[in-house]
Amino acid sequence: MTAVVSRVVLGVCAVLAVVGGAALVVMVVVYFGADQYVPELTEFGGWGIIAGMCALAVYAGGAFRAPLGLRIGAGLGLAGVAYMVSMIIAFLVSLTADPGGQRGNLEDGTAGFIWLLAGVYFAWRATTGQWPVAQQPVSEEERW
């Protein structure tokens, strides 16, 4: 039962990440030549990035056998690191654009594209039935 609930939560978060990431990619395609930063789709896409982080945390928590606390900590830690890395990559890519609106739009669009790809991967893993790893009770020898 918990595996089914986990797959549903992962699928919902993945779909939201795909929709939000797609919104940010559309924003960069439509508004790339704009002289000013265009925040219309940024808020919506930002929620998609947050959903992608949640999907990553759920995915990482179900990807290995360990005590629950360790899986939760690993999922949250990995989601935080992935967010920082994705934003650094987006910033570095945005340096190729002119300062101002073009740079901001390109940065948001790059972050959206990264989390769009992540959302597609998480949705694929949730639907194929290969995730999560079957959790077995942790023996006394495996506990810390």
Short mmCIF file of N, CA, C and O in Angstrom, two decimals:
data_model
loop_
_atom_site.label_atom_id
_atom_site.label_comp_id
_atom_site.label_asym_id
_atom_site.label_seq_id
_atom_site.Cartn_x
_atom_site.Cartn_y
_atom_site.Cartn_z
N MET A 1 0.82 -1.20 0.00
CA MET A 1 0.00 0.00 0.00
C MET A 1 0.86 1.26 0.00
O MET A 1 0.57 2.21 -0.71
N THR A 2 1.92 1.26 0.81
CA THR A 2 2.77 2.45 0.85
C THR A 2 3.48 2.68 -0.47
O THR A 2 3.73 3.82 -0.85
N ALA A 3 3.80 1.60 -1.19
CA ALA A 3 4.44 1.76 -2.49
C ALA A 3 3.50 2.44 -3.48
O ALA A 3 3.92 3.29 -4.27
N VAL A 4 2.23 2.09 -3.43
CA VAL A 4 1.25 2.71 -4.33
C VAL A 4 1.09 4.18 -4.01
O VAL A 4 1.09 5.04 -4.90
N VAL A 5 0.99 4.50 -2.73
CA VAL A 5 0.86 5.91 -2.32
C VAL A 5 2.11 6.68 -2.72
O VAL A 5 2.02 7.81 -3.22
N SER A 6 3.27 6.08 -2.52
CA SER A 6 4.51 6.75 -2.92
C SER A 6 4.57 7.01 -4.41
O SER A 6 5.00 8.08 -4.85
N ARG A 7 4.12 6.03 -5.21
CA ARG A 7 4.10 6.23 -6.66
C ARG A 7 3.15 7.34 -7.07
O ARG A 7 3.43 8.12 -7.97
N VAL A 8 2.00 7.41 -6.41
CA VAL A 8 1.03 8.46 -6.73
C VAL A 8 1.60 9.83 -6.38
O VAL A 8 1.52 10.77 -7.17
N VAL A 9 2.19 9.95 -5.19
CA VAL A 9 2.79 11.23 -4.78
C VAL A 9 3.91 11.61 -5.74
O VAL A 9 4.01 12.77 -6.17
N LEU A 10 4.77 10.65 -6.08
CA LEU A 10 5.85 10.93 -7.02
C LEU A 10 5.30 11.35 -8.38
O LEU A 10 5.78 12.30 -8.99
N GLY A 11 4.26 10.66 -8.84
CA GLY A 11 3.66 11.01 -10.13
C GLY A 11 3.06 12.39 -10.15
O GLY A 11 3.24 13.15 -11.10
N VAL A 12 2.35 12.76 -9.09
CA VAL A 12 1.75 14.09 -9.02
C VAL A 12 2.83 15.17 -8.99
O VAL A 12 2.76 16.16 -9.73
N CYS A 13 3.84 14.98 -8.16
CA CYS A 13 4.93 15.96 -8.10
C CYS A 13 5.66 16.04 -9.44
O CYS A 13 6.04 17.13 -9.89
N ALA A 14 5.85 14.90 -10.10
CA ALA A 14 6.53 14.89 -11.39
C ALA A 14 5.73 15.64 -12.45
O ALA A 14 6.29 16.41 -13.22
N VAL A 15 4.43 15.42 -12.48
CA VAL A 15 3.59 16.11 -13.46
C VAL A 15 3.61 17.62 -13.20
O VAL A 15 3.70 18.42 -14.14
N LEU A 16 3.53 18.02 -11.94
CA LEU A 16 3.60 19.45 -11.62
C LEU A 16 4.95 20.05 -12.01
O LEU A 16 5.02 21.19 -12.48
N ALA A 17 6.02 19.28 -11.83
CA ALA A 17 7.34 19.75 -12.24
C ALA A 17 7.42 19.90 -13.75
O ALA A 17 8.01 20.87 -14.26
N VAL A 18 6.83 18.98 -14.49
CA VAL A 18 6.84 19.07 -15.95
C VAL A 18 6.05 20.29 -16.41
O VAL A 18 6.51 21.06 -17.27
N VAL A 19 4.89 20.51 -15.82
CA VAL A 19 4.06 21.66 -16.22
C VAL A 19 4.76 22.98 -15.87
O VAL A 19 4.82 23.90 -16.69
N GLY A 20 5.31 23.07 -14.66
CA GLY A 20 6.01 24.29 -14.26
C GLY A 20 7.26 24.53 -15.08
O GLY A 20 7.55 25.66 -15.49
N GLY A 21 8.03 23.47 -15.33
CA GLY A 21 9.22 23.61 -16.15
C GLY A 21 8.88 24.01 -17.58
O GLY A 21 9.56 24.85 -18.18
N ALA A 22 7.81 23.44 -18.11
CA ALA A 22 7.37 23.81 -19.46
C ALA A 22 6.95 25.28 -19.51
O ALA A 22 7.22 25.97 -20.50
N ALA A 23 6.31 25.76 -18.46
CA ALA A 23 5.91 27.17 -18.42
C ALA A 23 7.13 28.08 -18.46
O ALA A 23 7.13 29.10 -19.16
N LEU A 24 8.19 27.69 -17.76
CA LEU A 24 9.40 28.51 -17.77
C LEU A 24 10.11 28.44 -19.12
O LEU A 24 10.67 29.42 -19.59
N VAL A 25 10.08 27.28 -19.75
CA VAL A 25 10.69 27.16 -21.08
C VAL A 25 9.91 27.98 -22.10
O VAL A 25 10.49 28.67 -22.93
N VAL A 26 8.59 27.95 -22.02
CA VAL A 26 7.76 28.78 -22.91
C VAL A 26 8.07 30.25 -22.68
O VAL A 26 8.17 31.03 -23.63
N MET A 27 8.25 30.63 -21.43
CA MET A 27 8.55 32.02 -21.12
C MET A 27 9.84 32.46 -21.80
O MET A 27 9.91 33.54 -22.38
N VAL A 28 10.87 31.64 -21.74
CA VAL A 28 12.13 32.05 -22.33
C VAL A 28 12.04 32.08 -23.85
O VAL A 28 12.66 32.92 -24.50
N VAL A 29 11.26 31.21 -24.44
CA VAL A 29 11.11 31.20 -25.89
C VAL A 29 10.32 32.42 -26.35
O VAL A 29 10.70 33.12 -27.30
N VAL A 30 9.24 32.75 -25.65
CA VAL A 30 8.37 33.85 -26.06
C VAL A 30 8.99 35.21 -25.75
O VAL A 30 8.94 36.13 -26.55
N TYR A 31 9.60 35.33 -24.57
CA TYR A 31 10.05 36.64 -24.10
C TYR A 31 11.56 36.83 -24.14
O TYR A 31 12.08 37.74 -23.51
N PHE A 32 12.30 36.00 -24.87
CA PHE A 32 13.75 36.11 -24.81
C PHE A 32 14.25 37.46 -25.29
O PHE A 32 15.19 38.00 -24.75
N GLY A 33 13.65 38.02 -26.29
CA GLY A 33 14.10 39.30 -26.81
C GLY A 33 13.60 40.50 -26.04
O GLY A 33 13.91 41.63 -26.38
N ALA A 34 12.86 40.29 -24.97
CA ALA A 34 12.29 41.41 -24.21
C ALA A 34 13.40 42.19 -23.51
O ALA A 34 14.38 41.63 -23.05
N ASP A 35 13.21 43.50 -23.47
CA ASP A 35 14.19 44.36 -22.81
C ASP A 35 14.07 44.30 -21.29
O ASP A 35 15.00 44.63 -20.58
N GLN A 36 12.91 43.91 -20.81
CA GLN A 36 12.69 43.84 -19.37
C GLN A 36 12.41 42.41 -18.97
O GLN A 36 11.96 41.60 -19.76
N TYR A 37 12.69 42.16 -17.71
CA TYR A 37 12.40 40.84 -17.15
C TYR A 37 10.89 40.67 -17.09
O TYR A 37 10.17 41.54 -16.63
N VAL A 38 10.39 39.54 -17.57
CA VAL A 38 8.95 39.30 -17.64
C VAL A 38 8.59 38.22 -16.62
O VAL A 38 8.84 37.04 -16.84
N PRO A 39 7.97 38.61 -15.50
CA PRO A 39 7.72 37.64 -14.42
C PRO A 39 6.38 36.92 -14.49
O PRO A 39 6.01 36.25 -13.54
N GLU A 40 5.63 37.04 -15.59
CA GLU A 40 4.28 36.48 -15.61
C GLU A 40 4.25 34.98 -15.32
O GLU A 40 3.46 34.50 -14.54
N LEU A 41 5.10 34.22 -15.99
CA LEU A 41 5.09 32.77 -15.82
C LEU A 41 6.08 32.29 -14.76
O LEU A 41 6.13 31.11 -14.45
N THR A 42 6.86 33.21 -14.19
CA THR A 42 7.90 32.82 -13.25
C THR A 42 7.31 32.25 -11.97
O THR A 42 7.81 31.25 -11.44
N GLU A 43 6.27 32.85 -11.45
CA GLU A 43 5.70 32.35 -10.20
C GLU A 43 5.11 30.96 -10.40
O GLU A 43 5.35 30.05 -9.60
N PHE A 44 4.39 30.77 -11.48
CA PHE A 44 3.81 29.47 -11.79
C PHE A 44 4.92 28.44 -11.99
O PHE A 44 4.85 27.32 -11.47
N GLY A 45 5.93 28.80 -12.74
CA GLY A 45 7.05 27.90 -12.98
C GLY A 45 7.85 27.63 -11.73
O GLY A 45 8.39 26.53 -11.54
N GLY A 46 7.93 28.61 -10.84
CA GLY A 46 8.64 28.42 -9.58
C GLY A 46 8.00 27.34 -8.72
O GLY A 46 8.70 26.55 -8.07
N TRP A 47 6.68 27.28 -8.74
CA TRP A 47 5.99 26.20 -8.03
C TRP A 47 6.29 24.86 -8.66
O TRP A 47 6.34 23.84 -7.98
N GLY A 48 6.50 24.85 -9.97
CA GLY A 48 6.90 23.61 -10.64
C GLY A 48 8.28 23.15 -10.20
O GLY A 48 8.52 21.95 -10.04
N ILE A 49 9.19 24.10 -9.98
CA ILE A 49 10.52 23.74 -9.49
C ILE A 49 10.42 23.17 -8.08
O ILE A 49 11.07 22.18 -7.75
N ILE A 50 9.58 23.76 -7.24
CA ILE A 50 9.39 23.24 -5.89
C ILE A 50 8.79 21.84 -5.94
O ILE A 50 9.20 20.94 -5.19
N ALA A 51 7.85 21.62 -6.85
CA ALA A 51 7.27 20.28 -7.01
C ALA A 51 8.34 19.29 -7.48
O ALA A 51 8.35 18.13 -7.05
N GLY A 52 9.24 19.75 -8.34
CA GLY A 52 10.34 18.89 -8.79
C GLY A 52 11.27 18.52 -7.64
O GLY A 52 11.73 17.38 -7.54
N MET A 53 11.52 19.48 -6.76
CA MET A 53 12.34 19.18 -5.58
C MET A 53 11.64 18.16 -4.69
O MET A 53 12.29 17.25 -4.16
N CYS A 54 10.34 18.30 -4.51
CA CYS A 54 9.59 17.33 -3.71
C CYS A 54 9.63 15.95 -4.36
O CYS A 54 9.77 14.93 -3.67
N ALA A 55 9.51 15.92 -5.69
CA ALA A 55 9.59 14.63 -6.39
C ALA A 55 10.96 13.99 -6.20
O ALA A 55 11.06 12.78 -5.98
N LEU A 56 12.01 14.80 -6.24
CA LEU A 56 13.35 14.26 -6.03
C LEU A 56 13.50 13.72 -4.61
O LEU A 56 14.09 12.65 -4.41
N ALA A 57 12.96 14.43 -3.63
CA ALA A 57 13.04 13.96 -2.25
C ALA A 57 12.30 12.63 -2.08
O ALA A 57 12.81 11.71 -1.44
N VAL A 58 11.11 12.54 -2.65
CA VAL A 58 10.34 11.29 -2.56
C VAL A 58 11.08 10.17 -3.29
O VAL A 58 11.17 9.05 -2.80
N TYR A 59 11.60 10.47 -4.48
CA TYR A 59 12.31 9.47 -5.26
C TYR A 59 13.54 8.96 -4.51
O TYR A 59 13.78 7.76 -4.42
N ALA A 60 14.34 9.89 -3.97
CA ALA A 60 15.55 9.49 -3.26
C ALA A 60 15.21 8.70 -2.00
O ALA A 60 15.92 7.76 -1.65
N GLY A 61 14.14 9.08 -1.32
CA GLY A 61 13.74 8.36 -0.11
C GLY A 61 13.32 6.93 -0.38
O GLY A 61 13.45 6.07 0.48
N GLY A 62 12.82 6.66 -1.56
CA GLY A 62 12.39 5.31 -1.89
C GLY A 62 13.38 4.54 -2.73
O GLY A 62 13.10 3.43 -3.16
N ALA A 63 14.55 5.10 -2.96
CA ALA A 63 15.51 4.48 -3.87
C ALA A 63 16.45 3.49 -3.19
O ALA A 63 17.17 2.77 -3.87
N PHE A 64 16.47 3.47 -1.86
CA PHE A 64 17.37 2.55 -1.19
C PHE A 64 16.75 2.07 0.12
O PHE A 64 15.82 2.67 0.63
N ARG A 65 17.31 0.99 0.64
CA ARG A 65 16.82 0.42 1.89
C ARG A 65 17.60 1.04 3.04
O ARG A 65 18.83 0.97 3.07
N ALA A 66 16.88 1.62 3.96
CA ALA A 66 17.50 2.23 5.14
C ALA A 66 16.39 2.55 6.13
O ALA A 66 15.20 2.52 5.78
N PRO A 67 16.76 2.89 7.34
CA PRO A 67 15.74 3.35 8.30
C PRO A 67 15.04 4.60 7.77
O PRO A 67 15.60 5.38 6.99
N LEU A 68 13.81 4.80 8.20
CA LEU A 68 12.98 5.89 7.69
C LEU A 68 13.64 7.27 7.86
O LEU A 68 13.64 8.08 6.94
N GLY A 69 14.20 7.52 9.02
CA GLY A 69 14.84 8.82 9.27
C GLY A 69 15.97 9.10 8.32
O GLY A 69 16.13 10.23 7.83
N LEU A 70 16.76 8.09 8.02
CA LEU A 70 17.87 8.26 7.09
C LEU A 70 17.36 8.52 5.68
O LEU A 70 17.91 9.35 4.94
N ARG A 71 16.30 7.83 5.28
CA ARG A 71 15.73 8.05 3.94
C ARG A 71 15.15 9.45 3.81
O ARG A 71 15.31 10.10 2.79
N ILE A 72 14.48 9.92 4.84
CA ILE A 72 13.91 11.29 4.82
C ILE A 72 15.03 12.31 4.73
O ILE A 72 15.00 13.25 3.93
N GLY A 73 16.04 12.14 5.56
CA GLY A 73 17.17 13.07 5.55
C GLY A 73 17.90 13.09 4.22
O GLY A 73 18.26 14.15 3.70
N ALA A 74 18.10 11.91 3.66
CA ALA A 74 18.78 11.83 2.36
C ALA A 74 17.96 12.49 1.27
O ALA A 74 18.49 13.21 0.41
N GLY A 75 16.65 12.27 1.29
CA GLY A 75 15.79 12.88 0.27
C GLY A 75 15.79 14.39 0.36
O GLY A 75 15.94 15.09 -0.65
N LEU A 76 15.64 14.92 1.56
CA LEU A 76 15.63 16.38 1.74
C LEU A 76 16.98 17.00 1.42
O LEU A 76 17.07 18.05 0.77
N GLY A 77 18.05 16.34 1.85
CA GLY A 77 19.38 16.85 1.55
C GLY A 77 19.68 16.86 0.06
O GLY A 77 20.20 17.84 -0.48
N LEU A 78 19.33 15.78 -0.61
CA LEU A 78 19.56 15.70 -2.05
C LEU A 78 18.72 16.73 -2.81
O LEU A 78 19.19 17.33 -3.78
N ALA A 79 17.50 16.95 -2.36
CA ALA A 79 16.65 17.95 -3.02
C ALA A 79 17.25 19.35 -2.88
O ALA A 79 17.26 20.13 -3.83
N GLY A 80 17.75 19.67 -1.70
CA GLY A 80 18.38 20.98 -1.49
C GLY A 80 19.62 21.17 -2.34
O GLY A 80 19.83 22.23 -2.95
N VAL A 81 20.47 20.15 -2.38
CA VAL A 81 21.69 20.23 -3.19
C VAL A 81 21.34 20.33 -4.67
O VAL A 81 21.93 21.12 -5.41
N ALA A 82 20.36 19.55 -5.12
CA ALA A 82 19.96 19.59 -6.53
C ALA A 82 19.42 20.96 -6.90
O ALA A 82 19.67 21.45 -8.01
N TYR A 83 18.67 21.59 -6.00
CA TYR A 83 18.15 22.93 -6.29
C TYR A 83 19.31 23.91 -6.46
O TYR A 83 19.32 24.70 -7.42
N MET A 84 20.27 23.87 -5.53
CA MET A 84 21.40 24.80 -5.64
C MET A 84 22.19 24.56 -6.92
O MET A 84 22.55 25.52 -7.61
N VAL A 85 22.43 23.30 -7.26
CA VAL A 85 23.19 23.00 -8.47
C VAL A 85 22.43 23.45 -9.72
O VAL A 85 23.02 24.03 -10.64
N SER A 86 21.11 23.22 -9.74
CA SER A 86 20.34 23.64 -10.91
C SER A 86 20.33 25.16 -11.07
O SER A 86 20.40 25.66 -12.19
N MET A 87 20.29 25.88 -9.96
CA MET A 87 20.29 27.34 -10.05
C MET A 87 21.67 27.87 -10.45
O MET A 87 21.77 28.87 -11.16
N ILE A 88 22.73 27.20 -10.02
CA ILE A 88 24.08 27.60 -10.44
C ILE A 88 24.25 27.37 -11.93
O ILE A 88 24.77 28.22 -12.66
N ILE A 89 23.79 26.21 -12.41
CA ILE A 89 23.87 25.93 -13.85
C ILE A 89 23.05 26.96 -14.63
O ILE A 89 23.50 27.48 -15.66
N ALA A 90 21.85 27.27 -14.15
CA ALA A 90 21.00 28.25 -14.83
C ALA A 90 21.67 29.62 -14.85
O ALA A 90 21.62 30.33 -15.86
N PHE A 91 22.32 30.00 -13.75
CA PHE A 91 23.02 31.28 -13.71
C PHE A 91 24.17 31.31 -14.70
O PHE A 91 24.36 32.30 -15.42
N LEU A 92 24.95 30.24 -14.75
CA LEU A 92 26.08 30.20 -15.67
C LEU A 92 25.62 30.25 -17.13
O LEU A 92 26.23 30.93 -17.95
N VAL A 93 24.53 29.56 -17.45
CA VAL A 93 24.00 29.62 -18.81
C VAL A 93 23.50 31.02 -19.12
O VAL A 93 23.68 31.52 -20.23
N SER A 94 22.90 31.68 -18.14
CA SER A 94 22.32 33.01 -18.37
C SER A 94 23.39 34.06 -18.62
O SER A 94 23.09 35.12 -19.17
N LEU A 95 24.63 33.79 -18.27
CA LEU A 95 25.70 34.75 -18.50
C LEU A 95 25.96 34.97 -19.99
O LEU A 95 26.60 35.95 -20.36
N THR A 96 25.47 34.07 -20.82
CA THR A 96 25.65 34.23 -22.27
C THR A 96 24.73 35.29 -22.85
O THR A 96 24.95 35.75 -23.97
N ALA A 97 23.69 35.66 -22.12
CA ALA A 97 22.72 36.65 -22.61
C ALA A 97 23.14 38.05 -22.16
O ALA A 97 23.97 38.23 -21.28
N ASP A 98 22.54 39.05 -22.79
CA ASP A 98 22.78 40.43 -22.40
C ASP A 98 22.21 40.69 -21.02
O ASP A 98 21.20 40.08 -20.63
N PRO A 99 22.84 41.58 -20.25
CA PRO A 99 22.29 41.90 -18.93
C PRO A 99 20.87 42.46 -19.03
O PRO A 99 20.49 43.06 -20.03
N GLY A 100 20.12 42.25 -17.99
CA GLY A 100 18.75 42.77 -17.97
C GLY A 100 17.74 41.67 -18.13
O GLY A 100 17.91 40.56 -17.66
N GLY A 101 16.68 42.01 -18.86
CA GLY A 101 15.57 41.09 -19.02
C GLY A 101 15.94 39.79 -19.70
O GLY A 101 15.46 38.73 -19.32
N GLN A 102 16.79 39.86 -20.71
CA GLN A 102 17.17 38.63 -21.42
C GLN A 102 17.88 37.66 -20.50
O GLN A 102 17.65 36.46 -20.54
N ARG A 103 18.76 38.18 -19.65
CA ARG A 103 19.50 37.30 -18.74
C ARG A 103 18.58 36.65 -17.72
O ARG A 103 18.67 35.46 -17.44
N GLY A 104 17.67 37.42 -17.15
CA GLY A 104 16.74 36.86 -16.18
C GLY A 104 15.81 35.83 -16.79
O GLY A 104 15.55 34.78 -16.19
N ASN A 105 15.31 36.13 -17.98
CA ASN A 105 14.43 35.17 -18.65
C ASN A 105 15.17 33.89 -19.00
O ASN A 105 14.63 32.79 -18.87
N LEU A 106 16.43 34.01 -19.46
CA LEU A 106 17.20 32.82 -19.81
C LEU A 106 17.52 31.99 -18.58
O LEU A 106 17.48 30.76 -18.61
N GLU A 107 17.81 32.65 -17.46
CA GLU A 107 18.10 31.92 -16.22
C GLU A 107 16.88 31.11 -15.77
O GLU A 107 16.98 29.93 -15.44
N ASP A 108 15.72 31.75 -15.78
CA ASP A 108 14.49 31.05 -15.38
C ASP A 108 14.16 29.92 -16.35
O ASP A 108 13.74 28.83 -15.94
N GLY A 109 14.34 30.16 -17.63
CA GLY A 109 14.05 29.13 -18.62
C GLY A 109 14.98 27.94 -18.52
O GLY A 109 14.56 26.79 -18.70
N THR A 110 16.25 28.19 -18.22
CA THR A 110 17.20 27.10 -18.05
C THR A 110 16.85 26.26 -16.83
O THR A 110 16.87 25.03 -16.88
N ALA A 111 16.53 26.92 -15.73
CA ALA A 111 16.11 26.18 -14.52
C ALA A 111 14.85 25.38 -14.81
O ALA A 111 14.72 24.22 -14.39
N GLY A 112 13.92 25.97 -15.54
CA GLY A 112 12.70 25.26 -15.90
C GLY A 112 12.99 24.04 -16.75
O GLY A 112 12.38 22.98 -16.57
N PHE A 113 13.92 24.16 -17.69
CA PHE A 113 14.26 23.04 -18.56
C PHE A 113 14.89 21.90 -17.76
O PHE A 113 14.58 20.73 -17.98
N ILE A 114 15.76 22.24 -16.81
CA ILE A 114 16.40 21.21 -15.98
C ILE A 114 15.34 20.44 -15.19
O ILE A 114 15.34 19.21 -15.16
N TRP A 115 14.42 21.18 -14.55
CA TRP A 115 13.40 20.51 -13.73
C TRP A 115 12.32 19.86 -14.59
O TRP A 115 11.67 18.92 -14.15
N LEU A 116 12.13 20.33 -15.82
CA LEU A 116 11.24 19.65 -16.76
C LEU A 116 11.78 18.26 -17.07
O LEU A 116 11.05 17.27 -17.02
N LEU A 117 13.07 18.17 -17.37
CA LEU A 117 13.68 16.87 -17.63
C LEU A 117 13.62 15.96 -16.40
O LEU A 117 13.35 14.76 -16.52
N ALA A 118 13.88 16.54 -15.23
CA ALA A 118 13.81 15.75 -14.00
C ALA A 118 12.39 15.23 -13.78
O ALA A 118 12.19 14.07 -13.41
N GLY A 119 11.39 16.08 -14.03
CA GLY A 119 10.00 15.67 -13.86
C GLY A 119 9.62 14.54 -14.81
O GLY A 119 8.91 13.61 -14.42
N VAL A 120 10.10 14.60 -16.04
CA VAL A 120 9.83 13.53 -17.00
C VAL A 120 10.45 12.22 -16.51
O VAL A 120 9.82 11.16 -16.57
N TYR A 121 11.66 12.30 -16.00
CA TYR A 121 12.32 11.09 -15.49
C TYR A 121 11.55 10.50 -14.31
O TYR A 121 11.32 9.29 -14.24
N PHE A 122 11.14 11.35 -13.37
CA PHE A 122 10.42 10.86 -12.20
C PHE A 122 9.07 10.28 -12.58
O PHE A 122 8.64 9.26 -12.02
N ALA A 123 8.40 10.90 -13.54
CA ALA A 123 7.11 10.35 -14.00
C ALA A 123 7.31 8.98 -14.65
O ALA A 123 6.52 8.07 -14.43
N TRP A 124 8.36 8.85 -15.43
CA TRP A 124 8.66 7.57 -16.07
C TRP A 124 8.92 6.50 -15.02
O TRP A 124 8.42 5.38 -15.11
N ARG A 125 9.72 6.82 -14.00
CA ARG A 125 10.04 5.85 -12.95
C ARG A 125 8.80 5.49 -12.13
O ARG A 125 8.65 4.35 -11.70
N ALA A 126 7.91 6.44 -11.91
CA ALA A 126 6.70 6.16 -11.13
C ALA A 126 5.74 5.27 -11.90
O ALA A 126 5.04 4.45 -11.31
N THR A 127 5.71 5.39 -13.22
CA THR A 127 4.75 4.61 -14.00
C THR A 127 5.26 3.23 -14.40
O THR A 127 4.45 2.35 -14.70
N THR A 128 6.56 3.02 -14.39
CA THR A 128 7.09 1.72 -14.81
C THR A 128 7.02 0.67 -13.71
O THR A 128 7.17 -0.51 -14.00
N GLY A 129 6.80 1.07 -12.48
CA GLY A 129 6.69 0.11 -11.40
C GLY A 129 8.02 -0.39 -10.87
O GLY A 129 8.05 -1.33 -10.09
N GLN A 130 9.12 0.20 -11.28
CA GLN A 130 10.43 -0.23 -10.82
C GLN A 130 10.87 0.54 -9.57
O GLN A 130 11.96 0.33 -9.06
N TRP A 131 10.06 1.42 -9.12
CA TRP A 131 10.36 2.24 -7.96
C TRP A 131 9.17 2.17 -7.04
O TRP A 131 8.05 2.11 -7.52
N PRO A 132 9.24 2.20 -5.77
CA PRO A 132 10.41 2.28 -4.89
C PRO A 132 11.01 0.90 -4.61
O PRO A 132 10.42 -0.12 -4.93
N VAL A 133 12.16 0.92 -4.01
CA VAL A 133 12.80 -0.32 -3.59
C VAL A 133 11.95 -0.93 -2.49
O VAL A 133 11.45 -0.24 -1.62
N ALA A 134 11.76 -2.24 -2.54
CA ALA A 134 10.97 -2.91 -1.50
C ALA A 134 11.66 -2.76 -0.15
O ALA A 134 12.82 -3.16 0.00
N GLN A 135 10.97 -2.15 0.76
CA GLN A 135 11.55 -1.92 2.09
C GLN A 135 11.30 -3.14 2.96
O GLN A 135 10.18 -3.62 3.06
N GLN A 136 12.34 -3.63 3.56
CA GLN A 136 12.25 -4.74 4.48
C GLN A 136 12.61 -4.24 5.87
O GLN A 136 13.35 -3.26 6.00
N PRO A 137 12.11 -4.89 6.89
CA PRO A 137 12.49 -4.46 8.23
C PRO A 137 14.01 -4.50 8.40
O PRO A 137 14.67 -5.43 7.94
N VAL A 138 14.52 -3.48 9.03
CA VAL A 138 15.96 -3.39 9.25
C VAL A 138 16.32 -4.26 10.45
O VAL A 138 15.72 -4.15 11.51
N SER A 139 17.28 -5.13 10.25
CA SER A 139 17.69 -6.02 11.34
C SER A 139 18.52 -5.23 12.35
O SER A 139 19.01 -4.13 12.07
N GLU A 140 18.73 -5.83 13.51
CA GLU A 140 19.52 -5.18 14.56
C GLU A 140 20.96 -4.96 14.12
O GLU A 140 21.60 -3.99 14.51
N GLU A 141 21.48 -5.84 13.27
CA GLU A 141 22.86 -5.70 12.81
C GLU A 141 23.05 -4.52 11.88
O GLU A 141 24.11 -3.93 11.82
N GLU A 142 21.99 -4.16 11.13
CA GLU A 142 22.07 -3.06 10.18
C GLU A 142 21.82 -1.72 10.83
O GLU A 142 22.10 -0.68 10.22
N ARG A 143 21.26 -1.71 12.01
CA ARG A 143 20.99 -0.43 12.69
C ARG A 143 22.30 0.15 13.19
O ARG A 143 23.26 -0.52 13.46
N TRP A 144 22.27 1.42 13.41
CA TRP A 144 23.49 2.10 13.87
C TRP A 144 23.62 1.92 15.34
O TRP A 144 23.04 2.35 16.17
#
